[in-house]
XYZ file of N, CA and C in Angstrom:
543
model
N -7.892 4.014 20.523
C -9.771 3.226 21.130
C -10.657 2.632 20.231
N -10.822 0.798 20.547
C -11.378 0.031 19.985
C -12.548 -0.522 20.860
N -13.928 -0.477 20.174
C -15.280 -0.072 20.658
C -15.578 -2.230 19.821
N -15.991 -2.937 21.226
C -16.345 -3.812 20.596
C -17.437 -4.109 21.039
N -18.540 -5.125 20.821
C -19.903 -5.779 20.358
C -20.252 -7.073 20.137
N -20.390 -8.044 21.122
C -20.030 -10.145 21.364
C -19.684 -9.963 20.390
N -18.194 -9.388 20.657
C -16.805 -10.321 19.344
C -16.351 -9.410 18.051
N -17.419 -9.026 17.866
C -17.203 -7.732 17.102
C -16.551 -6.425 16.673
N -15.469 -6.374 16.666
C -14.905 -4.523 16.704
C -16.413 -3.749 15.597
N -16.597 -2.525 15.894
C -16.885 -1.614 15.874
C -16.607 -0.890 14.980
N -16.048 0.080 16.325
C -14.831 1.062 15.824
C -13.145 1.406 16.101
N -12.477 0.902 15.707
C -10.898 0.876 15.882
C -10.025 1.991 15.571
N -9.413 2.778 16.518
C -8.283 4.013 16.448
C -7.087 2.929 15.590
N -6.532 3.889 14.729
C -5.096 3.775 14.106
C -4.956 5.038 15.183
N -3.256 4.648 14.768
C -2.152 5.312 14.740
C -0.939 5.423 13.813
N -0.728 6.789 13.218
C -0.059 6.328 11.621
C 1.086 7.286 11.546
N 2.074 6.726 11.319
C 2.853 8.259 10.874
C 3.081 7.825 9.510
N 3.578 9.204 9.177
C 3.212 9.818 8.165
C 4.451 10.222 7.115
N 5.422 9.400 6.386
C 6.452 9.548 5.842
C 6.643 10.081 4.500
N 7.305 10.618 4.085
C 7.635 10.839 2.132
C 8.261 10.645 1.996
N 9.065 11.202 1.218
C 10.134 10.798 0.123
C 9.780 11.067 -1.059
N 11.167 12.192 -1.637
C 11.680 12.226 -3.023
C 11.630 11.408 -3.491
N 11.715 11.173 -5.090
C 12.274 9.803 -6.176
C 13.764 9.970 -6.039
N 14.235 10.897 -5.259
C 16.090 11.407 -6.066
C 17.219 11.157 -4.759
N 16.276 10.350 -4.013
C 16.315 10.032 -2.150
C 16.298 8.939 -1.346
N 15.491 7.893 -2.812
C 15.345 6.618 -2.311
C 17.039 5.519 -2.581
N 16.872 4.903 -1.652
C 17.979 4.358 -1.619
C 17.700 2.785 -2.046
N 17.839 1.851 -3.248
C 17.791 1.294 -3.832
C 18.758 0.078 -3.207
N 18.217 -0.805 -3.461
C 18.794 -2.492 -3.370
C 18.695 -3.698 -4.197
N 20.451 -4.011 -4.696
C 19.782 -4.889 -5.569
C 19.026 -6.082 -5.786
N 17.896 -6.577 -6.088
C 17.420 -7.929 -5.732
C 17.661 -8.190 -6.780
N 17.941 -9.740 -7.194
C 17.461 -10.492 -8.416
C 16.720 -11.467 -8.301
N 15.899 -12.399 -9.432
C 15.172 -12.964 -9.333
C 13.491 -12.640 -9.182
N 12.969 -11.671 -9.205
C 11.902 -11.278 -9.385
C 11.490 -10.262 -10.643
N 10.220 -10.506 -10.770
C 9.734 -9.674 -11.600
C 8.164 -9.442 -11.159
N 7.627 -8.125 -12.111
C 6.197 -7.799 -11.408
C 5.890 -7.952 -13.050
N 4.209 -7.537 -12.476
C 3.374 -7.162 -13.636
C 2.078 -6.013 -13.189
N 1.965 -5.770 -14.237
C 0.638 -4.739 -13.667
C -1.061 -5.340 -12.781
N -1.577 -4.969 -12.134
C -2.390 -6.221 -11.479
C -3.291 -5.692 -12.525
N -4.516 -6.973 -12.026
C -5.612 -6.562 -12.762
C -7.063 -7.151 -11.824
N -8.609 -7.617 -12.550
C -9.543 -8.069 -11.437
C -8.754 -9.543 -11.369
N -8.159 -9.942 -12.183
C -8.325 -11.489 -12.303
C -7.429 -12.189 -11.434
N -7.002 -10.748 -11.023
C -5.539 -11.429 -10.077
C -6.273 -11.109 -7.653
N -7.536 -10.320 -8.031
C -8.174 -10.562 -6.981
C -7.773 -11.871 -6.188
N -7.612 -12.770 -6.096
C -8.152 -14.040 -5.272
C -6.160 -14.010 -4.951
N -4.981 -13.982 -5.450
C -4.070 -13.768 -4.989
C -3.924 -12.011 -4.057
N -4.677 -11.414 -4.327
C -4.554 -10.064 -3.820
C -5.429 -10.683 -2.131
N -6.527 -11.535 -2.128
C -6.785 -11.576 -0.434
C -6.038 -12.383 0.441
N -4.889 -12.905 -0.101
C -4.497 -13.847 0.884
C -2.918 -12.639 0.971
N -3.207 -11.520 1.333
C -2.128 -10.712 1.529
C -3.145 -10.619 2.906
N -4.527 -10.547 2.750
C -5.514 -9.963 4.192
C -6.017 -8.733 3.863
N -5.514 -8.096 2.922
C -6.097 -6.571 2.633
C -7.472 -7.100 2.693
N -7.942 -6.039 2.501
C -9.633 -5.726 2.457
C -9.698 -5.592 1.640
N -10.454 -7.049 0.718
C -10.491 -6.958 -1.066
C -11.369 -5.562 -1.822
N -12.562 -5.586 -1.266
C -13.644 -4.517 -1.202
C -12.820 -2.742 -0.726
N -11.530 -2.601 -0.213
C -10.831 -2.100 -0.650
C -9.804 -1.593 -1.899
N -9.639 -2.690 -3.128
C -8.315 -2.777 -3.379
C -9.278 -2.567 -4.777
N -10.851 -3.193 -4.837
C -11.821 -3.152 -6.417
C -11.736 -1.679 -6.862
N -12.248 -1.130 -5.983
C -12.445 0.708 -6.587
C -11.120 0.778 -7.072
N -9.529 0.054 -7.052
C -8.148 0.615 -7.279
C -8.254 -0.165 -8.466
N -9.430 -0.976 -9.186
C -9.216 -1.574 -10.533
C -10.670 -1.288 -11.230
N -11.013 -0.596 -10.852
C -12.095 0.399 -11.753
C -12.662 1.371 -11.600
N -13.413 1.848 -10.533
C -13.617 3.460 -10.449
C -12.330 3.997 -10.628
N -11.435 3.465 -9.639
C -10.193 4.746 -9.016
C -8.998 3.688 -10.129
N -9.361 2.894 -11.231
C -8.141 2.843 -12.539
C -7.341 3.384 -12.899
N -8.090 4.832 -13.383
C -6.818 6.207 -14.390
C -6.216 6.993 -12.112
N -6.156 6.746 -11.575
C -5.359 7.061 -10.558
C -4.141 6.217 -9.759
N -4.662 4.994 -9.889
C -3.967 3.908 -8.716
C -3.525 3.203 -10.157
N -2.238 2.431 -9.570
C -1.881 1.337 -10.385
C -1.066 0.224 -9.445
N -1.245 -1.420 -9.764
C -0.694 -1.982 -8.370
C 0.655 -3.224 -9.574
N 1.173 -2.917 -8.606
C 2.329 -4.620 -8.862
C 1.980 -5.484 -8.622
N 1.965 -6.657 -9.233
C 1.881 -7.930 -8.503
C 3.523 -8.262 -9.311
N 4.184 -8.473 -7.837
C 5.609 -9.474 -8.381
C 5.533 -10.463 -7.861
N 6.358 -11.429 -8.587
C 6.544 -12.993 -7.917
C 7.462 -13.270 -8.432
N 8.355 -15.087 -8.292
C 8.979 -15.107 -8.652
C 9.302 -15.595 -10.454
N 10.158 -15.028 -10.760
C 10.686 -14.793 -12.067
C 10.840 -17.177 -12.694
N 11.309 -17.557 -11.162
C 11.694 -19.313 -12.160
C 9.978 -20.686 -11.562
N 9.659 -19.560 -10.404
C 8.077 -20.235 -10.700
C 7.335 -19.457 -10.350
N 7.250 -18.244 -10.964
C 6.150 -17.840 -11.220
C 4.973 -17.625 -9.944
N 6.303 -17.645 -8.553
C 4.549 -17.763 -7.824
C 4.992 -16.260 -7.047
N 3.682 -16.457 -6.471
C 3.646 -14.085 -6.147
C 4.101 -14.292 -4.829
N 5.425 -12.939 -4.591
C 6.179 -12.478 -3.415
C 5.153 -11.627 -2.566
N 4.739 -10.891 -2.860
C 4.162 -9.667 -3.038
C 3.189 -8.331 -4.053
N 2.449 -7.942 -3.343
C 2.408 -6.203 -4.221
C 2.152 -5.415 -3.666
N 2.294 -3.924 -4.336
C 1.861 -2.550 -3.974
C 1.205 -1.595 -5.218
N 0.788 -0.981 -4.525
C -0.095 0.410 -5.021
C 0.499 1.514 -5.122
N 0.103 1.713 -6.159
C 0.272 3.680 -6.336
C -0.853 3.912 -6.760
N -1.290 5.488 -5.734
C -2.419 6.006 -6.018
C -1.673 7.511 -6.449
N -2.240 7.755 -7.474
C -2.060 9.467 -7.958
C -2.424 10.613 -7.114
N -2.581 11.439 -7.619
C -3.054 12.697 -6.669
C -4.409 13.171 -7.449
N -5.062 13.362 -6.586
C -6.686 13.315 -6.596
C -7.639 11.189 -6.807
N -6.306 10.560 -6.550
C -6.865 9.062 -6.569
C -7.448 9.074 -4.912
N -8.614 8.368 -4.523
C -8.659 7.374 -3.127
C -7.555 6.995 -2.504
N -7.257 6.910 -0.783
C -6.328 5.944 -0.560
C -7.611 5.509 0.629
N -7.840 4.385 0.198
C -9.184 3.776 1.915
C -9.610 5.220 1.914
N -10.425 5.912 0.339
C -11.531 7.003 1.187
C -11.140 8.010 0.733
N -9.534 8.581 1.634
C -9.330 9.808 1.914
C -8.312 10.003 0.222
N -9.194 11.652 -0.111
C -8.718 12.167 -1.505
C -7.091 11.937 -1.192
N -6.342 11.892 -2.291
C -4.666 11.928 -2.139
C -4.494 13.306 -2.469
N -4.387 14.613 -1.640
C -4.195 16.231 -2.248
C -2.830 17.104 -1.983
N -1.942 16.218 -1.367
C -1.087 16.980 -0.369
C 0.145 16.146 -1.569
N 0.660 15.707 -2.177
C 1.403 14.572 -2.462
C 1.123 14.691 -4.412
N 1.943 13.943 -4.691
C 2.345 13.359 -6.398
C 1.126 12.234 -6.179
N 1.815 11.343 -4.831
C 1.189 9.532 -4.630
C 1.064 9.639 -3.369
N 0.443 8.285 -3.675
C 0.775 7.359 -1.801
C 0.341 6.160 -2.554
N 1.786 5.795 -1.395
C 1.985 4.390 -1.718
C 0.715 3.470 -0.591
N 0.031 2.889 -1.152
C -0.385 1.785 -0.596
C -0.590 0.483 -0.315
N -0.735 -0.212 0.313
C -1.110 -1.938 0.156
C 0.322 -2.551 -0.095
N 1.177 -1.939 0.751
C 2.121 -3.161 0.251
C 2.421 -3.760 1.733
N 3.105 -5.043 0.447
C 2.235 -6.620 1.130
C 3.632 -7.969 0.509
N 4.324 -8.215 1.576
C 5.090 -9.243 1.033
C 4.217 -10.454 1.666
N 4.858 -11.726 1.140
C 4.671 -12.920 1.841
C 5.046 -13.022 2.745
N 4.803 -13.679 3.691
C 5.860 -13.636 5.079
C 7.008 -15.058 4.397
N 7.288 -15.819 3.719
C 7.874 -16.152 3.299
C 9.129 -16.151 2.231
N 8.389 -14.503 2.145
C 9.607 -13.893 1.184
C 9.970 -12.867 2.269
N 9.647 -12.006 3.081
C 10.071 -11.235 4.254
C 11.610 -11.594 4.728
N 12.032 -9.866 4.322
C 13.733 -10.205 5.571
C 13.960 -10.314 3.735
N 13.737 -9.591 2.441
C 14.612 -9.998 1.913
C 14.659 -8.978 0.328
N 14.218 -7.707 1.044
C 14.341 -6.767 0.595
C 13.784 -6.711 -1.091
N 12.368 -7.462 -0.788
C 11.008 -7.148 -1.928
C 10.546 -5.870 -1.283
N 10.482 -6.082 -0.357
C 9.309 -4.626 -0.215
C 10.369 -3.549 -1.325
N 11.689 -3.491 -0.919
C 12.627 -2.128 -1.375
C 12.329 -2.572 -3.026
N 12.397 -3.619 -3.656
C 12.044 -3.979 -5.187
C 10.665 -3.336 -5.304
N 9.958 -3.391 -4.726
C 8.194 -3.025 -5.441
C 8.161 -2.034 -4.349
N 9.407 -1.017 -3.656
C 9.203 0.379 -3.644
C 9.892 1.072 -5.099
N 10.828 0.572 -5.604
C 11.639 0.668 -6.118
C 11.230 0.934 -7.751
N 9.660 -0.143 -7.970
C 9.152 -0.214 -8.823
C 8.068 1.130 -9.126
N 7.746 1.686 -7.590
C 6.908 2.243 -7.842
C 7.363 3.957 -8.237
N 8.671 3.845 -7.680
C 9.912 4.847 -7.359
C 9.958 5.229 -9.074
N 10.837 4.052 -9.450
C 10.736 4.474 -11.277
C 9.455 4.767 -11.848
N 8.436 4.407 -11.572
C 6.811 4.732 -11.924
C 6.800 6.457 -11.939
N 6.532 6.700 -11.144
C 6.817 8.385 -10.267
C 7.307 9.035 -11.132
N 8.573 8.672 -11.439
C 9.806 9.304 -11.818
C 9.540 9.682 -13.645
N 8.264 8.270 -14.298
C 8.274 8.500 -15.394
C 7.252 9.566 -15.735
N 6.161 9.502 -14.486
C 5.372 10.785 -14.907
C 5.577 12.115 -14.310
N 6.962 12.100 -14.224
C 7.499 13.059 -13.628
C 6.935 14.060 -12.005
N 6.959 13.088 -11.179
C 6.293 13.020 -9.821
C 7.444 13.794 -8.782
N 7.282 14.297 -8.171
C 8.372 14.819 -7.003
C 8.093 14.266 -5.596
N 7.070 13.492 -5.092
C 6.880 13.081 -4.055
C 5.628 12.004 -3.974
N 6.809 11.517 -3.387
C 5.276 10.207 -2.348
C 5.260 10.406 -0.889
N 4.094 9.821 -0.442
C 3.845 9.286 0.753
C 3.455 8.833 0.945
N 3.466 7.897 2.527
C 2.768 6.489 2.144
C 2.407 6.929 3.572
N 1.237 6.089 4.896
C 1.033 5.397 6.019
C 1.154 4.657 6.834
N 2.114 4.591 7.872
C 2.467 3.173 8.291
C 1.851 3.311 9.773
N 1.083 2.312 10.418
C 0.782 1.671 11.636
C 2.744 2.355 12.375
N 2.315 2.984 13.471
C 3.193 3.495 14.567
C 3.666 2.454 15.089
N 2.896 1.420 15.635
C 3.321 -0.406 16.223
C 4.159 -0.888 15.139
N 3.951 -0.698 14.150
C 4.775 -1.632 12.763
C 6.178 -1.531 12.584
N 6.982 -2.122 13.584
C 8.670 -1.691 13.293
C 9.018 -1.447 12.280
N 9.106 -2.995 11.964
C 9.697 -3.069 11.060
C 9.161 -2.653 9.860
N 7.953 -3.166 9.358
C 7.549 -1.544 8.465
C 8.455 -0.727 8.144
N 8.705 0.046 9.371
C 9.298 2.137 10.012
C 10.406 1.556 9.305
N 11.615 0.499 9.835
C 12.010 0.500 9.753
C 12.766 0.338 8.407
N 11.990 -0.538 7.385
C 12.090 -1.259 6.123
C 11.927 0.693 5.138
N 11.103 1.205 5.814
C 11.162 2.524 4.645
C 12.559 3.016 5.314
N 12.200 3.507 6.099
C 13.552 4.646 6.520
C 14.144 3.897 5.698
N 15.068 2.987 5.875
C 16.255 2.098 4.802
C 16.079 2.367 3.666
N 14.656 2.720 2.829
C 14.641 3.251 1.915
C 14.797 4.558 1.437
N 14.857 5.259 2.776
C 14.867 6.565 2.389
C 14.145 8.051 2.652
N 12.775 7.260 2.889
C 11.374 7.645 3.734
C 11.610 8.074 4.775
N 11.070 9.501 5.592
C 11.257 10.316 6.386
C 9.803 10.328 6.447
N 9.203 10.395 8.576
C 8.778 10.209 9.387
C 8.325 11.870 9.263
N 6.982 12.718 8.756
C 6.774 13.927 8.008
C 5.528 14.685 9.211
N 5.495 13.370 9.509
C 3.248 13.402 10.518
C 3.073 12.269 10.929
N 2.106 12.623 11.870
C 1.591 11.716 12.384
C -0.221 11.751 12.519
N -0.820 10.373 12.336
C -2.200 11.094 12.218
C -2.817 9.748 12.452
N -4.051 10.148 13.460
C -5.424 9.258 14.672
C -6.293 9.407 13.683
N -6.291 8.093 13.237
C -7.577 8.254 12.883
C -8.806 6.898 13.561
N -10.158 7.170 12.868
C -11.400 5.934 13.483
C -11.797 5.915 12.432
N -11.907 3.836 12.377
C -12.326 3.153 10.887
C -13.933 3.346 11.759
N -14.877 2.905 11.517
C -16.387 2.365 11.715
C -16.660 1.251 11.293
N -16.908 0.326 11.918
C -17.417 -0.984 10.752
C -18.825 -1.771 11.221
N -19.290 -1.634 10.655
C -20.682 -2.279 10.825
C -20.839 -3.374 9.776
N -21.497 -4.774 9.886
C -21.788 -5.999 9.076
C -22.291 -5.414 7.836
N -23.805 -4.171 7.696
C -23.727 -4.123 6.909
C -24.196 -2.962 5.811
N -22.732 -2.489 6.373
C -22.241 -1.272 6.256
C -20.873 -0.836 5.942
N -20.272 -1.729 5.148
C -18.583 -1.739 5.162
C -18.101 -0.138 4.883
N -16.456 -0.295 5.781
C -16.260 0.948 6.056
C -15.484 2.164 4.674
N -15.375 1.046 4.088
C -14.972 1.568 2.691
C -15.684 2.557 2.148
N -16.903 2.263 1.908
C -17.887 3.436 1.797
C -18.713 4.719 2.021
N -17.940 5.059 3.888
C -18.430 5.912 4.518
C -17.861 6.891 4.029
């Protein structure tokens, strides 16, 4: 259900698959020529290019920083950004939903358009899995829109399995951002 008034979407309904993975079941595909670093507030402009609402990511870098780590990936040769990913640990908020039923959630997986199809999402998930293993985590989850067939295939290729479905609505108002509802 999508409700719009004067061309502005006020309520959107999202249908997601919930996918989970145990680190020992992760399938890695070697990818060379890229490196990563931890995301900082100075990277906000780069993150904005990915189309995710910056208002959703700023809490990851400020009030949620003990529960979240973002990784920015870029080409070694040109230092051009190719994508980013966030790991939200237990008790952190993933878009205002408390992470309680798994060790961590992968959030905001984004590969810039010109780099898609090169296994970069797998490379990014590999970094998250490595971090989770170092912390003793035993399970990671993510949500993916049911209509996003390409992402679902990519996650399944990494070893994720669909474990459930979730439908939820987001309320959008001009003066009341949905991320604080």
